[in-house]
N, CA and C of each residue as an Amber inpcrd file, in Angstrom:
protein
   246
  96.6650000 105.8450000  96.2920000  96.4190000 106.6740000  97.4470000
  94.9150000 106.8500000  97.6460000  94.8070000 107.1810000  98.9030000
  93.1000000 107.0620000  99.3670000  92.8480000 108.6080000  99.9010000
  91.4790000 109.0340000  99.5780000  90.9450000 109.8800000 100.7830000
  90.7660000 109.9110000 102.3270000  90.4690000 108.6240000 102.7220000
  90.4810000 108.1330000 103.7450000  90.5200000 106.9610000 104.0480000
  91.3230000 106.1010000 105.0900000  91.3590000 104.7660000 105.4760000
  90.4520000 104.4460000 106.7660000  90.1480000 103.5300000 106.3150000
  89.0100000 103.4630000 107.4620000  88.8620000 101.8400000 108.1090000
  89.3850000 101.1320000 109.2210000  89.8420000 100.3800000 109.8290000
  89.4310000 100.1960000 111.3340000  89.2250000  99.1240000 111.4950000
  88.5860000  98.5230000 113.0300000  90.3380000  98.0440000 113.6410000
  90.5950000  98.4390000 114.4830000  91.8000000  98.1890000 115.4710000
  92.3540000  97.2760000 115.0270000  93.6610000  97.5260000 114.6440000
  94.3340000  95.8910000 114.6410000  95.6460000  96.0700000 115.5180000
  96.5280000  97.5940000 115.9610000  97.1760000  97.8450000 116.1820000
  97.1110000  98.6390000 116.8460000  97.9520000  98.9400000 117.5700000
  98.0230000 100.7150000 118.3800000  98.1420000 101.6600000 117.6900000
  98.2140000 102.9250000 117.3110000  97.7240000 104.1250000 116.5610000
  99.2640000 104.2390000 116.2000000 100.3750000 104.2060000 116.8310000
 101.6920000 104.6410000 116.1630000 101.8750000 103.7280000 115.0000000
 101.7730000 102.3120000 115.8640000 101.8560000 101.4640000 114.3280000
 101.3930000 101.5080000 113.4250000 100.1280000 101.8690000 113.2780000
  98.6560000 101.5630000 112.3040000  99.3570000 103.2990000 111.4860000
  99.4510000 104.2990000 111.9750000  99.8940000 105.1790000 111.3150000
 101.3520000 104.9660000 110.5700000 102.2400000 104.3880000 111.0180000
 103.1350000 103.5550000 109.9630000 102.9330000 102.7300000 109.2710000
 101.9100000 102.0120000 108.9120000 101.6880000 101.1320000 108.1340000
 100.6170000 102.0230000 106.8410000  99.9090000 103.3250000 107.4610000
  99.5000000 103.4970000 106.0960000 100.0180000 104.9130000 106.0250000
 101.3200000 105.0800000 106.1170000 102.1430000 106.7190000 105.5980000
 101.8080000 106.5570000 104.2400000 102.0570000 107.4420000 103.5140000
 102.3710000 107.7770000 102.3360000 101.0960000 106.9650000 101.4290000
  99.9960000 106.4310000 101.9690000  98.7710000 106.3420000 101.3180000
  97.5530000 107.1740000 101.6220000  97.8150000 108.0410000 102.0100000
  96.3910000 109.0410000 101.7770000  97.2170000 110.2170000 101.3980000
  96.2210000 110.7390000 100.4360000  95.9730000 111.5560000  99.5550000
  96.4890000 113.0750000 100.3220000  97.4320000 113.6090000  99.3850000
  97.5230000 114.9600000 100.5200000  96.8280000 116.3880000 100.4050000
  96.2200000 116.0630000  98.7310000  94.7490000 116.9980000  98.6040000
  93.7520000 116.4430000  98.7650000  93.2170000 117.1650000  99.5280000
  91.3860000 116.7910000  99.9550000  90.6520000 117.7880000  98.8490000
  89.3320000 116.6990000  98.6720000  88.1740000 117.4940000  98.4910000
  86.8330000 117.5790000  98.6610000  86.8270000 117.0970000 100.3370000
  85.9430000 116.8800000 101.6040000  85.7460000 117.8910000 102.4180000
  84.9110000 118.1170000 102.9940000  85.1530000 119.3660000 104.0880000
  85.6750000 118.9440000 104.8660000  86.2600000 117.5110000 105.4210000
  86.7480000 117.2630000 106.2520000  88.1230000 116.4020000 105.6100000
  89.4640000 117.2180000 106.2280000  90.7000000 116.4950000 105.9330000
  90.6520000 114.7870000 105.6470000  91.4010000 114.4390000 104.1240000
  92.2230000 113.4910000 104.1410000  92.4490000 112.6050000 105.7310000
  92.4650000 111.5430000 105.8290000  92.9800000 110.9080000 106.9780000
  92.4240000 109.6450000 107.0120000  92.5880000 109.3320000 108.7480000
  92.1130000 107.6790000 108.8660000  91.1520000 107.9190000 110.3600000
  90.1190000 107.0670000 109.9120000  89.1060000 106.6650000 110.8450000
  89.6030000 105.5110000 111.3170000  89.3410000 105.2120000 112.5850000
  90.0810000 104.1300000 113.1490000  88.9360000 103.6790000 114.5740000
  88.5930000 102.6090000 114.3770000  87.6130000 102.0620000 115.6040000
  88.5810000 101.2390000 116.4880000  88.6770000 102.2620000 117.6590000
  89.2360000 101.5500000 119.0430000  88.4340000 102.0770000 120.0620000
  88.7720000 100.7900000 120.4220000  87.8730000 100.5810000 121.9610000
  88.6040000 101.0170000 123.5210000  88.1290000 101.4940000 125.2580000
  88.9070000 101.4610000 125.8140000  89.2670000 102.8630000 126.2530000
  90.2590000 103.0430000 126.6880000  90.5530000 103.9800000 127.3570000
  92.0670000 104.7840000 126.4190000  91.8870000 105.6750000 125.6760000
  93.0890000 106.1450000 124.5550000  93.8830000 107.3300000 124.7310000
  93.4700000 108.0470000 126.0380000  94.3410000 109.2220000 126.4640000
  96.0620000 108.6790000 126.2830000  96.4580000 107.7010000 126.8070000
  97.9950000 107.8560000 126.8150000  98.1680000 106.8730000 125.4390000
  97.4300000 106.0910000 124.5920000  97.9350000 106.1990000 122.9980000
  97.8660000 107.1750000 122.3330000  96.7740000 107.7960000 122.7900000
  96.7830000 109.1320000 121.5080000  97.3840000 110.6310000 122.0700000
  98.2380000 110.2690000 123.2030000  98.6380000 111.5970000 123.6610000
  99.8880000 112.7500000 122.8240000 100.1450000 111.7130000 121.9500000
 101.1040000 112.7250000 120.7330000 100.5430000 112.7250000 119.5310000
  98.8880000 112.6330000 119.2920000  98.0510000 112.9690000 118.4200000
  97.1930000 114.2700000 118.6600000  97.6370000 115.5660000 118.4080000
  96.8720000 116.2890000 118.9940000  95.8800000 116.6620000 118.4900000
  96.1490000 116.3790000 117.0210000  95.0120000 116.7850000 116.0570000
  93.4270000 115.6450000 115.9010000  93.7450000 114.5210000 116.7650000
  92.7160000 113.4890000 117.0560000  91.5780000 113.7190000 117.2800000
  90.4720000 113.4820000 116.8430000  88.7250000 114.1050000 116.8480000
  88.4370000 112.1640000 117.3380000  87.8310000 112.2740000 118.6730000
  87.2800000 111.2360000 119.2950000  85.7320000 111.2160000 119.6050000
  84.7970000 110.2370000 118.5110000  83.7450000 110.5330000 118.8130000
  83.0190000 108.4840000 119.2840000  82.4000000 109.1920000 120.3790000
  82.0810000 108.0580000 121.1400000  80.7450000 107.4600000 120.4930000
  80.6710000 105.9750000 120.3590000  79.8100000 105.4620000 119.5870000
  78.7660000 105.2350000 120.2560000  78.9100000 105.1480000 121.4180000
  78.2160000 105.2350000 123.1080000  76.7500000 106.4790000 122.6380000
  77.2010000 107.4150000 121.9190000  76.4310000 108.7980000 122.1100000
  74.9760000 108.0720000 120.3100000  75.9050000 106.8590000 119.5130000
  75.0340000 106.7000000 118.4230000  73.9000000 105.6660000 118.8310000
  74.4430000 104.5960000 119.3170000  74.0380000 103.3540000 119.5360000
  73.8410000 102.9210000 120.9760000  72.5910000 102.2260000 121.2160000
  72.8300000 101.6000000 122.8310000  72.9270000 100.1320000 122.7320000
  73.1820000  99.5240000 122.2790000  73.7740000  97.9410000 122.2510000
  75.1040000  97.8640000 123.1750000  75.0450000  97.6920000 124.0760000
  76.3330000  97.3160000 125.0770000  77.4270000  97.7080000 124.3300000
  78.0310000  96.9610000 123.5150000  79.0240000  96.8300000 122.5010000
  79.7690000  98.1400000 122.3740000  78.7050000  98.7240000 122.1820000
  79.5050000  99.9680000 121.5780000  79.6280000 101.1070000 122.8860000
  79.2540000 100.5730000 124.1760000  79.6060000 101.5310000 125.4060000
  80.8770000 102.0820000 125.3400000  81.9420000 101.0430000 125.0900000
  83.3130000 101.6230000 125.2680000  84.1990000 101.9540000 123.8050000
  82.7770000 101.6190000 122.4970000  83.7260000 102.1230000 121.2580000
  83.7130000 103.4620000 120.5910000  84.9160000 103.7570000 120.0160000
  85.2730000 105.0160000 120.1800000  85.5990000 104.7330000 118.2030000
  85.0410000 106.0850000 117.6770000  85.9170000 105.9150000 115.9910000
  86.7020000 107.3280000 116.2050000  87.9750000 107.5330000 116.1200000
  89.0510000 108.2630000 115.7590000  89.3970000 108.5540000 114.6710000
  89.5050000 109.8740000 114.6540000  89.6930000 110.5100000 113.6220000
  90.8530000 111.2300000 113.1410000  92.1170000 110.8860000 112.5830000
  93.0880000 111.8580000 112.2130000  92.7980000 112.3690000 111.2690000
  93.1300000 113.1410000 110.9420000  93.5920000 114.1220000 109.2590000
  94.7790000 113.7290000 109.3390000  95.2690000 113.7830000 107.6660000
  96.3710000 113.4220000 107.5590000  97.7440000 114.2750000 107.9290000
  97.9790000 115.4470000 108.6070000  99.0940000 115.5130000 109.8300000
  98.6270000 115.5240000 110.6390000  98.8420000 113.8720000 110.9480000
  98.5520000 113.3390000 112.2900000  99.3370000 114.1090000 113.5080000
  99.9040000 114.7090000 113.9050000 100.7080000 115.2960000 115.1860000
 101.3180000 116.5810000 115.0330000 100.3860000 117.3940000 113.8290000
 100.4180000 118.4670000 113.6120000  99.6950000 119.7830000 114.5820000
């Protein structure tokens, strides 16, 4: 089990959250929850609309290289739809 998984898109967020259940850790000892960082790109209101607990921080605001205009790293804690 992990503290956190941390992954560039390979899937849509329901899947990618079934594929790593029951591997993160369900005690933290971070100030910030257990969970998965997840780099997706795009427009994510209606994937992540039954994630409420989702922290979306735009990479747009770190970097100015084109690239990262539309990338986004997502953040669950691990109850994801809590």
């Amino acid at each position: 089990q992990f503290d956190f998984i941390v992954s560039r898109a390979v899937a849509a967020m329901p899947t990618f959250t079934r594929w790593t259940k029951g591997k993160i850790k369900k005690v933290s000892t971070h100030d910030r929850k257990n969970g998965i960082l997840y780099l997706k790109g795009g427009d994510l209101s209606d994937e992540l609309k039954d994630y409420r607990n989702a922290e979306i921080y735009n990479l747009s605001d770190y970097f100015t290289e084109d690239f990262f205009e539309t990338k986004k790293v997502v953040y669950l804690p691990l109850k994801y739809k809590g």
